[in-house]
Amino acid sequence: QVQLVESGGGLVQAGGSLRLSCAASGTFSSANVMGWHRQAPGKQRELVATITSSGTTHYADFVKGRFTISRDNAKNEVFLQMNSLKPDDTGVYYCNVFYYRSTRRYDYWGQGTQVTVSS
């Protein structure tokens, strides 16, 4: 069983910064993709950023230039540095890890951490 635990959320003023962390424990493939998704009240969950085990990153257009995703493979941790935060960035941020074994995809999610950006 894989467990993901997020930390680092909180309340920040617009223009401020936060750094989210996620620690993964358990047994899973080292060839995986870790990422962050978010869900605002009344909206669907959406992808924020992902990073492969080899370091390839992908960002949603609405965070490009403001957020940076990184990871520590030795510790199975993923981070999200969020700068120039906007009120629209408010939501619950979820850590995710997925990998494929044969043709089956395995997905794991954290419980989420609240990020609130005040105007």
PDB file of C-alpha atoms in Angstrom:
ATOM      1  CA  GLN A   1       0.000   0.000   0.000  1.00  0.00           C
ATOM      2  CA  VAL A   2       1.262   3.444  -0.944  1.00  0.00           C
ATOM      3  CA  GLN A   3       0.616   6.423   1.308  1.00  0.00           C
ATOM      4  CA  LEU A   4       1.055  10.061   0.390  1.00  0.00           C
ATOM      5  CA  VAL A   5       1.175  12.811   2.992  1.00  0.00           C
ATOM      6  CA  GLU A   6       1.053  16.454   1.964  1.00  0.00           C
ATOM      7  CA  SER A   7       2.147  19.452   3.979  1.00  0.00           C
ATOM      8  CA  GLY A   8       2.824  23.133   3.521  1.00  0.00           C
ATOM      9  CA  GLY A   9      -0.590  24.535   2.755  1.00  0.00           C
ATOM     10  CA  GLY A  10      -1.966  27.607   4.451  1.00  0.00           C
ATOM     11  CA  LEU A  11      -3.248  31.128   4.083  1.00  0.00           C
ATOM     12  CA  VAL A  12      -1.249  33.653   2.096  1.00  0.00           C
ATOM     13  CA  GLN A  13      -1.902  37.038   0.553  1.00  0.00           C
ATOM     14  CA  ALA A  14      -2.006  37.499  -3.191  1.00  0.00           C
ATOM     15  CA  GLY A  15       1.497  37.808  -4.570  1.00  0.00           C
ATOM     16  CA  GLY A  16       2.915  35.621  -1.823  1.00  0.00           C
ATOM     17  CA  SER A  17       4.541  32.212  -1.929  1.00  0.00           C
ATOM     18  CA  LEU A  18       4.021  28.752  -0.478  1.00  0.00           C
ATOM     19  CA  ARG A  19       5.939  25.514  -0.776  1.00  0.00           C
ATOM     20  CA  LEU A  20       4.038  22.248  -0.713  1.00  0.00           C
ATOM     21  CA  SER A  21       5.681  18.959   0.147  1.00  0.00           C
ATOM     22  CA  CYS A  22       4.503  15.390  -0.305  1.00  0.00           C
ATOM     23  CA  ALA A  23       6.151  12.303   1.118  1.00  0.00           C
ATOM     24  CA  ALA A  24       5.359   8.915  -0.375  1.00  0.00           C
ATOM     25  CA  SER A  25       5.826   5.689   1.541  1.00  0.00           C
ATOM     26  CA  GLY A  26       5.243   2.058   0.691  1.00  0.00           C
ATOM     27  CA  THR A  27       6.255  -0.076  -2.236  1.00  0.00           C
ATOM     28  CA  PHE A  28       5.869   1.234  -5.774  1.00  0.00           C
ATOM     29  CA  SER A  29       7.740   1.378  -9.013  1.00  0.00           C
ATOM     30  CA  SER A  30      10.741   3.664  -9.181  1.00  0.00           C
ATOM     31  CA  ALA A  31       9.658   4.535 -12.721  1.00  0.00           C
ATOM     32  CA  ASN A  32       6.743   6.712 -11.749  1.00  0.00           C
ATOM     33  CA  VAL A  33       5.185  10.114 -12.244  1.00  0.00           C
ATOM     34  CA  MET A  34       4.498  12.330  -9.260  1.00  0.00           C
ATOM     35  CA  GLY A  35       2.342  15.379  -9.442  1.00  0.00           C
ATOM     36  CA  TRP A  36       0.009  17.901  -7.959  1.00  0.00           C
ATOM     37  CA  HIS A  37      -3.637  18.485  -8.705  1.00  0.00           C
ATOM     38  CA  ARG A  38      -6.009  20.970  -7.165  1.00  0.00           C
ATOM     39  CA  GLN A  39      -9.712  21.358  -6.616  1.00  0.00           C
ATOM     40  CA  ALA A  40     -11.438  24.664  -6.002  1.00  0.00           C
ATOM     41  CA  PRO A  41     -14.870  24.803  -4.352  1.00  0.00           C
ATOM     42  CA  GLY A  42     -17.547  23.821  -6.839  1.00  0.00           C
ATOM     43  CA  LYS A  43     -15.036  22.896  -9.528  1.00  0.00           C
ATOM     44  CA  GLN A  44     -13.518  19.708 -10.828  1.00  0.00           C
ATOM     45  CA  ARG A  45     -10.087  18.555  -9.821  1.00  0.00           C
ATOM     46  CA  GLU A  46      -7.466  19.787 -12.289  1.00  0.00           C
ATOM     47  CA  LEU A  47      -3.865  18.991 -13.043  1.00  0.00           C
ATOM     48  CA  VAL A  48      -1.308  21.522 -11.834  1.00  0.00           C
ATOM     49  CA  ALA A  49       2.060  19.924 -12.577  1.00  0.00           C
ATOM     50  CA  THR A  50       3.785  16.572 -12.948  1.00  0.00           C
ATOM     51  CA  ILE A  51       7.352  15.314 -12.869  1.00  0.00           C
ATOM     52  CA  THR A  52       8.678  11.963 -13.997  1.00  0.00           C
ATOM     53  CA  SER A  53      11.298   9.968 -12.122  1.00  0.00           C
ATOM     54  CA  SER A  54      13.824  11.163 -14.721  1.00  0.00           C
ATOM     55  CA  GLY A  55      12.923  14.798 -14.079  1.00  0.00           C
ATOM     56  CA  THR A  56      10.730  15.693 -17.040  1.00  0.00           C
ATOM     57  CA  THR A  57       8.163  18.266 -15.988  1.00  0.00           C
ATOM     58  CA  HIS A  58       4.788  19.333 -17.271  1.00  0.00           C
ATOM     59  CA  TYR A  59       2.758  22.335 -16.144  1.00  0.00           C
ATOM     60  CA  ALA A  60      -0.762  23.535 -16.650  1.00  0.00           C
ATOM     61  CA  ASP A  61      -0.803  26.786 -18.594  1.00  0.00           C
ATOM     62  CA  PHE A  62      -2.265  28.714 -15.680  1.00  0.00           C
ATOM     63  CA  VAL A  63       0.804  28.077 -13.471  1.00  0.00           C
ATOM     64  CA  LYS A  64       3.617  28.312 -15.998  1.00  0.00           C
ATOM     65  CA  GLY A  65       6.244  30.765 -14.855  1.00  0.00           C
ATOM     66  CA  ARG A  66       4.850  30.878 -11.311  1.00  0.00           C
ATOM     67  CA  PHE A  67       5.029  27.309  -9.957  1.00  0.00           C
ATOM     68  CA  THR A  68       7.955  24.910  -9.961  1.00  0.00           C
ATOM     69  CA  ILE A  69       7.697  21.192  -9.331  1.00  0.00           C
ATOM     70  CA  SER A  70      10.675  19.167  -8.124  1.00  0.00           C
ATOM     71  CA  ARG A  71      11.341  15.837  -6.507  1.00  0.00           C
ATOM     72  CA  ASP A  72      13.815  13.905  -4.400  1.00  0.00           C
ATOM     73  CA  ASN A  73      13.898  10.349  -5.689  1.00  0.00           C
ATOM     74  CA  ALA A  74      16.003   9.083  -2.800  1.00  0.00           C
ATOM     75  CA  LYS A  75      13.325  10.179  -0.318  1.00  0.00           C
ATOM     76  CA  ASN A  76      10.278   9.670  -2.553  1.00  0.00           C
ATOM     77  CA  GLU A  77       9.248  13.261  -2.051  1.00  0.00           C
ATOM     78  CA  VAL A  78       7.752  15.794  -4.427  1.00  0.00           C
ATOM     79  CA  PHE A  79       7.550  19.540  -3.945  1.00  0.00           C
ATOM     80  CA  LEU A  80       5.610  22.419  -5.418  1.00  0.00           C
ATOM     81  CA  GLN A  81       7.044  25.901  -5.076  1.00  0.00           C
ATOM     82  CA  MET A  82       4.245  28.375  -5.684  1.00  0.00           C
ATOM     83  CA  ASN A  83       5.126  32.010  -6.298  1.00  0.00           C
ATOM     84  CA  SER A  84       3.042  35.021  -7.316  1.00  0.00           C
ATOM     85  CA  LEU A  85      -0.043  33.370  -5.907  1.00  0.00           C
ATOM     86  CA  LYS A  86      -3.460  34.582  -6.992  1.00  0.00           C
ATOM     87  CA  PRO A  87      -6.873  34.216  -5.347  1.00  0.00           C
ATOM     88  CA  ASP A  88      -7.778  31.823  -8.197  1.00  0.00           C
ATOM     89  CA  ASP A  89      -5.087  29.462  -6.893  1.00  0.00           C
ATOM     90  CA  THR A  90      -7.213  28.800  -3.820  1.00  0.00           C
ATOM     91  CA  GLY A  91      -8.202  25.187  -3.387  1.00  0.00           C
ATOM     92  CA  VAL A  92      -7.245  21.828  -1.976  1.00  0.00           C
ATOM     93  CA  TYR A  93      -3.984  20.582  -3.434  1.00  0.00           C
ATOM     94  CA  TYR A  94      -3.560  16.851  -3.836  1.00  0.00           C
ATOM     95  CA  CYS A  95      -0.366  14.899  -4.325  1.00  0.00           C
ATOM     96  CA  ASN A  96      -0.505  11.996  -6.760  1.00  0.00           C
ATOM     97  CA  VAL A  97       1.816   9.236  -7.879  1.00  0.00           C
ATOM     98  CA  PHE A  98       1.132   6.812 -10.702  1.00  0.00           C
ATOM     99  CA  TYR A  99       2.991   4.145 -12.569  1.00  0.00           C
ATOM    100  CA  TYR A 100       2.351   1.321 -14.973  1.00  0.00           C
ATOM    101  CA  ARG A 101       3.024  -2.328 -14.371  1.00  0.00           C
ATOM    102  CA  SER A 102       2.412  -4.278 -17.559  1.00  0.00           C
ATOM    103  CA  THR A 103      -0.728  -2.631 -18.909  1.00  0.00           C
ATOM    104  CA  ARG A 104      -2.245  -1.719 -15.574  1.00  0.00           C
ATOM    105  CA  ARG A 105      -2.056   1.777 -14.157  1.00  0.00           C
ATOM    106  CA  TYR A 106      -1.704   2.285 -10.434  1.00  0.00           C
ATOM    107  CA  ASP A 107      -2.805   5.622  -8.973  1.00  0.00           C
ATOM    108  CA  TYR A 108      -2.392   6.863  -5.428  1.00  0.00           C
ATOM    109  CA  TRP A 109      -3.575  10.094  -3.841  1.00  0.00           C
ATOM    110  CA  GLY A 110      -2.905  12.050  -0.706  1.00  0.00           C
ATOM    111  CA  GLN A 111      -5.583  13.529   1.510  1.00  0.00           C
ATOM    112  CA  GLY A 112      -4.941  17.050   0.284  1.00  0.00           C
ATOM    113  CA  THR A 113      -3.735  20.288   1.807  1.00  0.00           C
ATOM    114  CA  GLN A 114      -5.680  23.537   1.760  1.00  0.00           C
ATOM    115  CA  VAL A 115      -4.227  26.589   0.054  1.00  0.00           C
ATOM    116  CA  THR A 116      -6.065  29.864   0.503  1.00  0.00           C
ATOM    117  CA  VAL A 117      -4.953  33.034  -1.258  1.00  0.00           C
ATOM    118  CA  SER A 118      -6.560  36.234  -0.045  1.00  0.00           C
ATOM    119  CA  SER A 119      -6.927  39.306  -2.209  1.00  0.00           C
TER     120      SER A 119
END
